[in-house]
PDB file of C-alpha atoms in Angstrom:
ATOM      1  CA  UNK A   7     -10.375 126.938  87.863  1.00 48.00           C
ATOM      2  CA  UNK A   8     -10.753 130.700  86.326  1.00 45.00           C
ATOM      3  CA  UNK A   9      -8.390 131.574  83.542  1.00 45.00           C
ATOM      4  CA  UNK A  10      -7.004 134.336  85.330  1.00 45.00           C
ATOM      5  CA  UNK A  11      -6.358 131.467  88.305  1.00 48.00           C
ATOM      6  CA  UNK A  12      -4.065 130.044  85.813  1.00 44.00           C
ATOM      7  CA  UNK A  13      -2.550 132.837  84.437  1.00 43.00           C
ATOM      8  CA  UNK A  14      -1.349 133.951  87.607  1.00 41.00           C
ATOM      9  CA  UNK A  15       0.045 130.702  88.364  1.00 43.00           C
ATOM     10  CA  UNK A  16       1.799 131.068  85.123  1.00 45.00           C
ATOM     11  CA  UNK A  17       2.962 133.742  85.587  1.00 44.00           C
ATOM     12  CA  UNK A  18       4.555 133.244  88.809  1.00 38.00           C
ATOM     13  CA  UNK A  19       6.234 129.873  87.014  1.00 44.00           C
ATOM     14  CA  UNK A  20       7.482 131.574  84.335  1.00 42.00           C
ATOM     15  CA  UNK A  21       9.150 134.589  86.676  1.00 40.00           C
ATOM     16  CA  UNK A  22      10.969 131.440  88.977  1.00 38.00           C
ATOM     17  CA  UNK A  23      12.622 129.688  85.379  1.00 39.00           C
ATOM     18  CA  UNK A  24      12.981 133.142  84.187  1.00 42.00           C
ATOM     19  CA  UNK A  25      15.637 134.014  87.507  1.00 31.00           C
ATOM     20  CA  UNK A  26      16.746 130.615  87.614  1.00 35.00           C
ATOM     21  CA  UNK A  27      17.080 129.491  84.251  1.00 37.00           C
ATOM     22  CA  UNK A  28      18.445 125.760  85.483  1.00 37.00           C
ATOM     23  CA  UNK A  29      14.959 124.249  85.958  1.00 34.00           C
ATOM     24  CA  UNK A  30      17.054 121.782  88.622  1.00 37.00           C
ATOM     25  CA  UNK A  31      17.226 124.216  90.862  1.00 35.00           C
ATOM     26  CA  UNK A  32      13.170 124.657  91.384  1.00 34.00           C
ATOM     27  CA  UNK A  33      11.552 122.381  94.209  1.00 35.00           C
ATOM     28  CA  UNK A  34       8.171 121.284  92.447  1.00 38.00           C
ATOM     29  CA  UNK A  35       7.454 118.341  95.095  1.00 40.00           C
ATOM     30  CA  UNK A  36       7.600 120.588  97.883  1.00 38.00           C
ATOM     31  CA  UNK A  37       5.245 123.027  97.617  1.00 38.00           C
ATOM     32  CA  UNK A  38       4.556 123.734 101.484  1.00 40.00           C
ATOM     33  CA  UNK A  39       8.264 123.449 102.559  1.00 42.00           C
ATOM     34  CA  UNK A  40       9.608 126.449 104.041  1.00 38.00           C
ATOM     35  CA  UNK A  41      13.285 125.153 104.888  1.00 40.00           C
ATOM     36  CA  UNK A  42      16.265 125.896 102.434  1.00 36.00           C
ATOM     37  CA  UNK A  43      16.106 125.020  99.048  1.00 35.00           C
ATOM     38  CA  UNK A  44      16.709 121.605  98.070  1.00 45.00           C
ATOM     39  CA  UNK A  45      19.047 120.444  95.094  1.00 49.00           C
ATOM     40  CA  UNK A  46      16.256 118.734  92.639  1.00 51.00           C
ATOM     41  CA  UNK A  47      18.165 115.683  92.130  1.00 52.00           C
ATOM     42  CA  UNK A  48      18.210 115.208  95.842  1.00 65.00           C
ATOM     43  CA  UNK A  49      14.477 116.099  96.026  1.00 82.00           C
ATOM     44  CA  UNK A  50      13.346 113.426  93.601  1.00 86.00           C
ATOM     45  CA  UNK A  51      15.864 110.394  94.815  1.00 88.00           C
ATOM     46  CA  UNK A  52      14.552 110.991  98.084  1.00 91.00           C
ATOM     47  CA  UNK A  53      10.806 110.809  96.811  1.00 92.00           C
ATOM     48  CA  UNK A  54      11.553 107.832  94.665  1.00 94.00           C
ATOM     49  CA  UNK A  55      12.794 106.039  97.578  1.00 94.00           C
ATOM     50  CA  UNK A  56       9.233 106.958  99.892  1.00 95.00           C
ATOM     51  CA  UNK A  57       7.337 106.026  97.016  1.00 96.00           C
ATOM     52  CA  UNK A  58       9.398 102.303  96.699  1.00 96.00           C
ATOM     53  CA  UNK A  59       9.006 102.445 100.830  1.00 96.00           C
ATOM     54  CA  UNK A  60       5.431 103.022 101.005  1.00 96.00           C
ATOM     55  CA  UNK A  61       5.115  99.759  97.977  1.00 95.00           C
ATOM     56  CA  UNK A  62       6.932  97.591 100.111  1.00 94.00           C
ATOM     57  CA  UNK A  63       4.876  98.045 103.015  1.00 94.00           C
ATOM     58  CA  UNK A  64       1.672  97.340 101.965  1.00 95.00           C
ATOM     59  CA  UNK A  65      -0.147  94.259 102.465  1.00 91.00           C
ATOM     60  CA  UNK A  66       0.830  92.294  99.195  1.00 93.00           C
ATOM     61  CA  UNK A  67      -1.135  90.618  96.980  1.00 93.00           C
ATOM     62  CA  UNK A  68       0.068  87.186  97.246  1.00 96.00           C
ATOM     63  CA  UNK A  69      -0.647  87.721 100.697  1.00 96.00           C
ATOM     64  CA  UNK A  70      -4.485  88.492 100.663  1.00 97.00           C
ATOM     65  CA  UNK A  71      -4.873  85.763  98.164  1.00 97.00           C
ATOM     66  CA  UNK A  72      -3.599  82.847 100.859  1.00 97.00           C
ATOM     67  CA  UNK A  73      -5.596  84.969 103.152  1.00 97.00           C
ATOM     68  CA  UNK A  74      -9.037  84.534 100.958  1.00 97.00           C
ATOM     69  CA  UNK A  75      -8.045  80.883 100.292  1.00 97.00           C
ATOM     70  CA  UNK A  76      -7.662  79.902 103.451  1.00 97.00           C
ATOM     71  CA  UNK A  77     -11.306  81.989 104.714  1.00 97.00           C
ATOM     72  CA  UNK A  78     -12.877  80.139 101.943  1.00 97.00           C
ATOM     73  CA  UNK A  79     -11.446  76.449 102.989  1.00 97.00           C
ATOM     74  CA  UNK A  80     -13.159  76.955 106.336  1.00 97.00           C
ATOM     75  CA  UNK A  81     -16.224  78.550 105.044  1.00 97.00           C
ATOM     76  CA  UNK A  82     -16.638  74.817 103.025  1.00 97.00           C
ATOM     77  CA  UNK A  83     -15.126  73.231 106.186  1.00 97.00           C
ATOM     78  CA  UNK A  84     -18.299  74.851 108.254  1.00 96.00           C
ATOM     79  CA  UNK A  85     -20.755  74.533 105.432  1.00 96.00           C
ATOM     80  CA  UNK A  86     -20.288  70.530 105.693  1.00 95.00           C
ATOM     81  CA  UNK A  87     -20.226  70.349 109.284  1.00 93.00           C
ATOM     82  CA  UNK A  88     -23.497  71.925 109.674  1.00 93.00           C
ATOM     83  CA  UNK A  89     -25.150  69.779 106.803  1.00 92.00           C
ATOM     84  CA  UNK A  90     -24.377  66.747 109.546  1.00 91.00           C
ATOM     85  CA  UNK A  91     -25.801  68.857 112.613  1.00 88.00           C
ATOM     86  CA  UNK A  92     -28.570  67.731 114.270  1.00 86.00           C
ATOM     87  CA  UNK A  93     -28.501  69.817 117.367  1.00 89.00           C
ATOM     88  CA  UNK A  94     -30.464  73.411 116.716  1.00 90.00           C
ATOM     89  CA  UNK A  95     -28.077  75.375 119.162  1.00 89.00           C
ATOM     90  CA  UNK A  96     -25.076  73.742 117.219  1.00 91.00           C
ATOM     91  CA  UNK A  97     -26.593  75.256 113.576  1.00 93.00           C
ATOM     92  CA  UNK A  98     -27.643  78.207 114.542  1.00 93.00           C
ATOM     93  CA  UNK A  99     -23.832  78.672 116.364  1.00 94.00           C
ATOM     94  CA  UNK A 100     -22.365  77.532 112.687  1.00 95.00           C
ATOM     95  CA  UNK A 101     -24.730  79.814 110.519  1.00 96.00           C
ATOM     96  CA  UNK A 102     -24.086  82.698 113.079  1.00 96.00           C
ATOM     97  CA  UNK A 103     -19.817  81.984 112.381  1.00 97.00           C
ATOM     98  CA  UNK A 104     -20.475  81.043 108.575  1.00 97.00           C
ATOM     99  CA  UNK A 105     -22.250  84.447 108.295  1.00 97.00           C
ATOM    100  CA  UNK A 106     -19.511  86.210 109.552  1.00 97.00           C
ATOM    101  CA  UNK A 107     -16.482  84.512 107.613  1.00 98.00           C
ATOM    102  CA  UNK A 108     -18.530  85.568 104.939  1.00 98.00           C
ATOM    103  CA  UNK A 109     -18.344  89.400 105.513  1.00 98.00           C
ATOM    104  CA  UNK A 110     -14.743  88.552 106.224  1.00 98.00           C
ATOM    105  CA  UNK A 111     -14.139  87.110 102.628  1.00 98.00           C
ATOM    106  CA  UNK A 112     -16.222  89.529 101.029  1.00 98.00           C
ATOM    107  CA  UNK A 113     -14.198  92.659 102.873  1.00 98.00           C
ATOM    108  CA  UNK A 114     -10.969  90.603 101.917  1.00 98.00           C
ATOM    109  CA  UNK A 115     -11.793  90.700  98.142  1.00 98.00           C
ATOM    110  CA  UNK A 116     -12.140  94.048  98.338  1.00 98.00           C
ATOM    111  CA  UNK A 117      -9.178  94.524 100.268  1.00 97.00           C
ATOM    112  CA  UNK A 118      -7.184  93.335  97.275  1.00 97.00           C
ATOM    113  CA  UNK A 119      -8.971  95.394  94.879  1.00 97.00           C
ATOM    114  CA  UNK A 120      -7.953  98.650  96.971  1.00 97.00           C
ATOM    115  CA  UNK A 121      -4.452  97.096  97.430  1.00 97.00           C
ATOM    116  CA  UNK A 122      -4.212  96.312  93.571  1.00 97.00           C
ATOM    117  CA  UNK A 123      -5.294 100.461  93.163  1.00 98.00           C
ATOM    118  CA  UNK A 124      -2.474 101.566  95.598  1.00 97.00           C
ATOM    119  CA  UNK A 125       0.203 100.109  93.948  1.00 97.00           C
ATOM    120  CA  UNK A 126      -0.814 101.043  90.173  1.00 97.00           C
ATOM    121  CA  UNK A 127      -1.174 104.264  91.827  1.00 98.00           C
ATOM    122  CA  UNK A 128       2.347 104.708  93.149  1.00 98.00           C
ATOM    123  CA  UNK A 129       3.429 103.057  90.041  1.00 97.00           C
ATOM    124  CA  UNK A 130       2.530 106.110  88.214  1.00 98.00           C
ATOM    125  CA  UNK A 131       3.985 108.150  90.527  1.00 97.00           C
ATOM    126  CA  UNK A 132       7.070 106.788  90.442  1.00 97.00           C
ATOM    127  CA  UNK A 133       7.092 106.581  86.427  1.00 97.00           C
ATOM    128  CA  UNK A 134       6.048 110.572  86.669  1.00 96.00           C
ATOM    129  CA  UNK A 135       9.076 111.173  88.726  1.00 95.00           C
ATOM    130  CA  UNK A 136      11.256 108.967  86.430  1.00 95.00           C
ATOM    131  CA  UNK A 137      10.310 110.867  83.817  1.00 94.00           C
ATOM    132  CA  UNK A 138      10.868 114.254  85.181  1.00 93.00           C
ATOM    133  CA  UNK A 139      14.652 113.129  86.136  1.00 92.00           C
ATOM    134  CA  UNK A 140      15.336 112.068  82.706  1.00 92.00           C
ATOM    135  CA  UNK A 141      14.065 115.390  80.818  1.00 92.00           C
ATOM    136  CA  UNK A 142      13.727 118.113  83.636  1.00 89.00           C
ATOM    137  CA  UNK A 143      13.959 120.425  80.701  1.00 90.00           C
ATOM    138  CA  UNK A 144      11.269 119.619  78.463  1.00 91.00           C
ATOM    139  CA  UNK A 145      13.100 119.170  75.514  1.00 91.00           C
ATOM    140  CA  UNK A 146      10.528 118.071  73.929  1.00 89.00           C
ATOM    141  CA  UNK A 147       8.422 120.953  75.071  1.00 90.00           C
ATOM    142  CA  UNK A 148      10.662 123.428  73.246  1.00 89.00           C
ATOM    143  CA  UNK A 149       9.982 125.159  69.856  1.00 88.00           C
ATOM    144  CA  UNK A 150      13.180 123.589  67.222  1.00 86.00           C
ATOM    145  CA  UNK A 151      15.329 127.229  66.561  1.00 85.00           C
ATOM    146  CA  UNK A 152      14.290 128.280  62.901  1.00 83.00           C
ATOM    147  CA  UNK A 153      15.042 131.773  61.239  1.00 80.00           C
ATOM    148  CA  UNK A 154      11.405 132.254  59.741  1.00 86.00           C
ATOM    149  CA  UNK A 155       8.403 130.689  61.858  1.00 83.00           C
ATOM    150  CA  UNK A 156       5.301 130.696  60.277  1.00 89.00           C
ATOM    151  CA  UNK A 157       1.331 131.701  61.386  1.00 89.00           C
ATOM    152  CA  UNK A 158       0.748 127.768  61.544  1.00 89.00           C
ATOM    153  CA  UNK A 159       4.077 126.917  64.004  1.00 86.00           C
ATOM    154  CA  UNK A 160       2.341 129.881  66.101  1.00 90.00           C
ATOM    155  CA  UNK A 161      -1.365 128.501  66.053  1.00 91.00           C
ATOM    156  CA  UNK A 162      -0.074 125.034  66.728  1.00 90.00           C
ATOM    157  CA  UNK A 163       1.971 126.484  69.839  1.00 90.00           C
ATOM    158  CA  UNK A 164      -1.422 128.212  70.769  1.00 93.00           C
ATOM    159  CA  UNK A 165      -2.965 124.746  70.920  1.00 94.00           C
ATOM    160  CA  UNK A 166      -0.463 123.812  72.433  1.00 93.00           C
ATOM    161  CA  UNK A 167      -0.763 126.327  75.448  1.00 94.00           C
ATOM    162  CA  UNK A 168      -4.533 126.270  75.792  1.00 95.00           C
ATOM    163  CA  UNK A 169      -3.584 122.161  76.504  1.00 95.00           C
ATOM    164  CA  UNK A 170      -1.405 122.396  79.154  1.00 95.00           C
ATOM    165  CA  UNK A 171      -4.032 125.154  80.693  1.00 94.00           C
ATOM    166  CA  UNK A 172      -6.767 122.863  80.190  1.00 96.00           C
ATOM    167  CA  UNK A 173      -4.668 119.985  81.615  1.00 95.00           C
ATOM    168  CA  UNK A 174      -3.747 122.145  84.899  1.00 95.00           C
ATOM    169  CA  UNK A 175      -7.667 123.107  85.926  1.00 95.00           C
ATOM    170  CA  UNK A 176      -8.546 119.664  85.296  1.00 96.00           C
ATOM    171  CA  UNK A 177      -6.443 118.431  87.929  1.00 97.00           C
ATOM    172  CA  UNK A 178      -7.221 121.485  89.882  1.00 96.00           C
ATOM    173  CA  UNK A 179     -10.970 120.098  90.203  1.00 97.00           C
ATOM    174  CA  UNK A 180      -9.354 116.834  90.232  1.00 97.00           C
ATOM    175  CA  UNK A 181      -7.777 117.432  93.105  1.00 97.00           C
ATOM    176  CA  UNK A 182     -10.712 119.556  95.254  1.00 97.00           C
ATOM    177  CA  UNK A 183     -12.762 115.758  94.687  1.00 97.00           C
ATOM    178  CA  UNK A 184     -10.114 113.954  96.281  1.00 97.00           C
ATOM    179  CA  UNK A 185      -9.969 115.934  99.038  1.00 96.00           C
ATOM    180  CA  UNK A 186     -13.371 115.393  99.192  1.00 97.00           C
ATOM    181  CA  UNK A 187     -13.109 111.951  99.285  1.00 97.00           C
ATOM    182  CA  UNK A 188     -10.249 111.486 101.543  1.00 96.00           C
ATOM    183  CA  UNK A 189     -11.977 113.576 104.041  1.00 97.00           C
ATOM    184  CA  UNK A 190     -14.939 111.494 103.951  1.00 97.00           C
ATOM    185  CA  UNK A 191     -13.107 107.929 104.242  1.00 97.00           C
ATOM    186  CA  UNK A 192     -11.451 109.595 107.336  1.00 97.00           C
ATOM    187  CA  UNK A 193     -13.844 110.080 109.062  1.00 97.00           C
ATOM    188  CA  UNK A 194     -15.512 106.473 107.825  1.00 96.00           C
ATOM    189  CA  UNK A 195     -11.702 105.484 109.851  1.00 96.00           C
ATOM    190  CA  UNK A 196     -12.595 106.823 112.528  1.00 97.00           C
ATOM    191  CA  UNK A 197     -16.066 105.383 112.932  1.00 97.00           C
ATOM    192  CA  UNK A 198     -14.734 101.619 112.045  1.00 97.00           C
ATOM    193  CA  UNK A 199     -11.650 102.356 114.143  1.00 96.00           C
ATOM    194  CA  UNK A 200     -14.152 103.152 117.710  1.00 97.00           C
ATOM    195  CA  UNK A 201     -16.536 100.406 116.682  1.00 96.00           C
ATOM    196  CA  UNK A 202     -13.093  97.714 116.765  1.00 96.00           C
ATOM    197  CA  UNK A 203     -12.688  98.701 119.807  1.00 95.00           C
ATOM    198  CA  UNK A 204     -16.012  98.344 121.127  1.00 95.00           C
ATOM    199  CA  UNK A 205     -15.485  94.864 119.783  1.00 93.00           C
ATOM    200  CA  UNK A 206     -12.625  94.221 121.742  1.00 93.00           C
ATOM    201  CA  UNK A 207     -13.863  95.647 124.939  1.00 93.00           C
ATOM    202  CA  UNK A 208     -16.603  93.039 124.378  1.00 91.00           C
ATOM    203  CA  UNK A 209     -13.694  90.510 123.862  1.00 90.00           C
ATOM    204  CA  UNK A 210     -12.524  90.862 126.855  1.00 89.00           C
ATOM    205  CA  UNK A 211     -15.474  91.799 129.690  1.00 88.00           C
ATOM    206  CA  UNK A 212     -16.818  88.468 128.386  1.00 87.00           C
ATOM    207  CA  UNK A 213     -13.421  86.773 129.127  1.00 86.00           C
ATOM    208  CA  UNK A 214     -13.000  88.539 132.625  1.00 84.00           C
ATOM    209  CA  UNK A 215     -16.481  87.575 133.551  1.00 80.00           C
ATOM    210  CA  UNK A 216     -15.254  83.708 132.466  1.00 80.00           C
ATOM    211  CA  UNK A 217     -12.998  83.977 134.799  1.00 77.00           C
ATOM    212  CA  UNK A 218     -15.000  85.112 137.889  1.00 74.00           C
ATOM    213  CA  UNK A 219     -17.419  82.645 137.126  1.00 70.00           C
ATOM    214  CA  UNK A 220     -19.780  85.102 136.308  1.00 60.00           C
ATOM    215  CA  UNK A 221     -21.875  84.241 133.477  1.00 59.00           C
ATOM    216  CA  UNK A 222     -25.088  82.307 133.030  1.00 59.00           C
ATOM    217  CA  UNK A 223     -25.204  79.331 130.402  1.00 58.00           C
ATOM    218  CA  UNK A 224     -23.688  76.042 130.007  1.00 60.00           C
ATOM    219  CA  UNK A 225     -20.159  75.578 129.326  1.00 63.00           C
ATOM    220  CA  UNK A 226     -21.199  74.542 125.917  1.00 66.00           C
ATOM    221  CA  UNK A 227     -23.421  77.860 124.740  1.00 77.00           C
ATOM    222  CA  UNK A 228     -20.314  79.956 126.797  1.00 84.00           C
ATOM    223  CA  UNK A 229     -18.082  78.463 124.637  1.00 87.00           C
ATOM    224  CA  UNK A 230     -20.226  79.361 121.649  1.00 89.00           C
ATOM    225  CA  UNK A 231     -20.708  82.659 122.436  1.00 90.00           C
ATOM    226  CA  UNK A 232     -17.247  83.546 123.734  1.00 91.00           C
ATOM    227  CA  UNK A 233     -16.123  82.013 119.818  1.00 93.00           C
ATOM    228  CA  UNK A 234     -18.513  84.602 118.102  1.00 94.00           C
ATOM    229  CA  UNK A 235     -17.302  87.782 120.268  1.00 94.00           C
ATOM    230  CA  UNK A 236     -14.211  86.684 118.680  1.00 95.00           C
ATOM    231  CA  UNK A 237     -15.130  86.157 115.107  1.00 96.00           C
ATOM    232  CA  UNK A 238     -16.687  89.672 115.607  1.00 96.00           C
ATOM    233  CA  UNK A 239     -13.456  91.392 116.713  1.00 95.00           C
ATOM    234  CA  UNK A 240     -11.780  89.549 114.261  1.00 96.00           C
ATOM    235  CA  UNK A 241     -13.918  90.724 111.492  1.00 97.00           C
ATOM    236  CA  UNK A 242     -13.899  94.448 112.355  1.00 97.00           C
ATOM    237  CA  UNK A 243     -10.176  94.321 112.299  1.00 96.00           C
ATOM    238  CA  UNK A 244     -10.155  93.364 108.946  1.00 97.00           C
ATOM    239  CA  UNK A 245     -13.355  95.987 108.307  1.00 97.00           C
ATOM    240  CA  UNK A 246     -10.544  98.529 110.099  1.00 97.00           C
ATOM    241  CA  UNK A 247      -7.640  97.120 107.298  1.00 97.00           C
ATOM    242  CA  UNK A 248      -9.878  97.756 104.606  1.00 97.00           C
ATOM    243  CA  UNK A 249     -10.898 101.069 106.082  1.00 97.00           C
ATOM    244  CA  UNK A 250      -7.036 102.133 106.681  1.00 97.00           C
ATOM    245  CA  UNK A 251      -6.455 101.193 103.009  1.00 97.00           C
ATOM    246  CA  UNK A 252      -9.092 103.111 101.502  1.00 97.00           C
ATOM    247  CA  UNK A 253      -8.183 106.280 103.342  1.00 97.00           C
ATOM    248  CA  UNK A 254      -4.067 105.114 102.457  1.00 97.00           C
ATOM    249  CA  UNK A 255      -5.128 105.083  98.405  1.00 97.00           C
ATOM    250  CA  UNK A 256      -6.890 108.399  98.621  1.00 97.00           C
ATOM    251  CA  UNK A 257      -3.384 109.584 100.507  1.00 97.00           C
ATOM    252  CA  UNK A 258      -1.434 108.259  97.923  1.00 97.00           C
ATOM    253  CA  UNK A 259      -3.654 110.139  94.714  1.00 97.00           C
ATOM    254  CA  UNK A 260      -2.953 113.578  96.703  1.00 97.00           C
ATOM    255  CA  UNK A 261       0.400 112.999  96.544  1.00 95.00           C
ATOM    256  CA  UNK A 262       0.828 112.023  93.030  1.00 96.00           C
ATOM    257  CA  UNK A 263      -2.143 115.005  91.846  1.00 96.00           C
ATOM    258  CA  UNK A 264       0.252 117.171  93.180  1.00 93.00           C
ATOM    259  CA  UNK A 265       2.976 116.540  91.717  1.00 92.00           C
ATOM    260  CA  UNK A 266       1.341 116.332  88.317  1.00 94.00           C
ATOM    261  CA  UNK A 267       0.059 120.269  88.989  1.00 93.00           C
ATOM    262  CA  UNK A 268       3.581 120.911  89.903  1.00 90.00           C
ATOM    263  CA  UNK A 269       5.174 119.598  86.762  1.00 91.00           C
ATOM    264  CA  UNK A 270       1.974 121.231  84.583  1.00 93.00           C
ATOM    265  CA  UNK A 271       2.494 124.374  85.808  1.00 92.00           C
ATOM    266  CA  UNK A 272       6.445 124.111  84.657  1.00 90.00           C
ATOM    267  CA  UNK A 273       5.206 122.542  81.442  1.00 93.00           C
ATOM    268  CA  UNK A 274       2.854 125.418  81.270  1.00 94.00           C
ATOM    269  CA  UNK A 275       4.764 127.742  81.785  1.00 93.00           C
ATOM    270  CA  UNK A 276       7.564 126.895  79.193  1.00 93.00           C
ATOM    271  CA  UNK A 277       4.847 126.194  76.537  1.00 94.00           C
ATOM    272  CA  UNK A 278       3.558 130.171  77.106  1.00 93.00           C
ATOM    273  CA  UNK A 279       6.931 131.420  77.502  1.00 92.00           C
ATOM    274  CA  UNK A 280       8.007 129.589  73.479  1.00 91.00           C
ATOM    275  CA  UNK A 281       4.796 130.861  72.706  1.00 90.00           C
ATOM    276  CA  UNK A 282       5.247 134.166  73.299  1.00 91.00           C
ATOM    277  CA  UNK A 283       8.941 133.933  71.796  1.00 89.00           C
ATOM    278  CA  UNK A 284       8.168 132.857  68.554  1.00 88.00           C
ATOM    279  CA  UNK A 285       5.184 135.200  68.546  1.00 88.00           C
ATOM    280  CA  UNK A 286       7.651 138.393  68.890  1.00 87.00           C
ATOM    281  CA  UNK A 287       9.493 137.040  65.942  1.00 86.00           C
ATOM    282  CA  UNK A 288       6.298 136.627  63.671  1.00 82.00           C
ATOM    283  CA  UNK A 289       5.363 140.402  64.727  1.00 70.00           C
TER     284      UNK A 289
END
């Protein structure tokens, strides 16, 4: 971001505490909402209690795990029964479905690592928002009242301020690659999203030809085949779960990148405005 980017932004913080000097009254979490202004309290209980709402339903991890246990039981399960197989249709039908439960266990371990990200995720989101409730001030922010400051208290609060500028462009750029990557894994959505349904439209023109009696093969080789189409939908709705995820996570980092370059630019902006204070009493 330019400097004179995040001046301007600066500036514009510093003129909103400067006519409302009760920082509770700003709306940092909000930025694109054009209704009435919001108490702040209000504003962050009722973000605190999305946040907790979007933890609670995802996919936990205790789940996945019996998921990936049970995947890997019948991958051993299979293994075995085609050690004993002597039939060639019957092992290439069980290295066919052992092929695909492993895709399935491989998507579900990542599954859990994207799951694992989501949470620590909104975990720092939360603790962000926490924070902000308990010192919407900055007291800690704020220059201690002394009748002589000296050239170092003012070159330490010029550190000081070059930080928090620093801090705000890097999660301006921060930011711009996120939207870069939640763009892309939409789109990858989208693309897994048509190709399960392909997979199910499979699913079920093999079933409705079953039924009209249709279909060349023995009963046997039907059977085997109608058992893969499912394995196959079955795997690219989990290849959709993991998709859905990935594209949730990247949601979830806007949200919480955002409300880190709201609370900078308040932080900012109170770090230049003590700045220039003490600065006027040094001159």
């Amino acid at each position: 971001m330019k400097k004179s980017n995040i001046f301007l932004i600066l500036a514009v913080a510093i003129q909103a505490v400067n006519i409302k000097s009760d920082l509770n009254m700003l709306v940092p979490f909000l930025p694109g909402d054009k209704t009435e202004v919001v108490n702040f309290a209000d504003t962050i209980e009722k973000r605190l209690k999305s946040l907790e709402a979007d933890k609670v339903n995802l996919v936990t991890k205790e789940q996945i795990a019996a998921r990936i246990e049970s995947l890997n039981n019948e991958i051993v399960s299979l293994r075995e029964k085609n050690r004993y197989s002597t039939s060639y249709e019957q092992q290439d039908f069980l290295q066919k479905k052992i092929s695909i439960y492993n895709q399935k266990y491989q998507i579900l371990i990542e599954l859990d690592q994207v799951q694992q990200q989501c949470v620590n995720i909104l975990d720092e989101h939360i603790k962000l928002l926490l924070e902000y409730k308990d010192d919407p001030d900055f007291k800690n922010l704020k220059v201690p009242l002394k009748a002589y400051y000296t050239f170092d208290d003012l070159q330490e609060l010029s550190a000081r301020r070059f930080e928090y500028e620093e801090r705000l462009a890097s999660l301006e750029e921060k930011k711009q690659a996120n939207l870069v990557d939640l763009n892309n894994r939409k789109k990858a959505q989208v693309i897994v999203t048509q190709e399960y349904k392909e997979r199910k439209k499979q699913q079920e023109d093999f079933a409705s030809k079953l039924r009209k009696g249709s279909s060349s093969g023995s009963k046997m080789h039907l059977q085997d085949q109608g058992v893969l189409l499912d394995e196959q939908e079955k795997l690219w709705a989990i290849k959709k779960e993991l998709a859905d995820i990935k594209s949730l996570e990247d949601e979830f980092k806007e949200s919480l990148i955002r409300s880190q370059i709201e609370i900078g630019v308040q932080q900012a902006a109170l770090v230049k405005a003590e700045y220039e204070r003490v600065k006027k009493i040094i001159r």
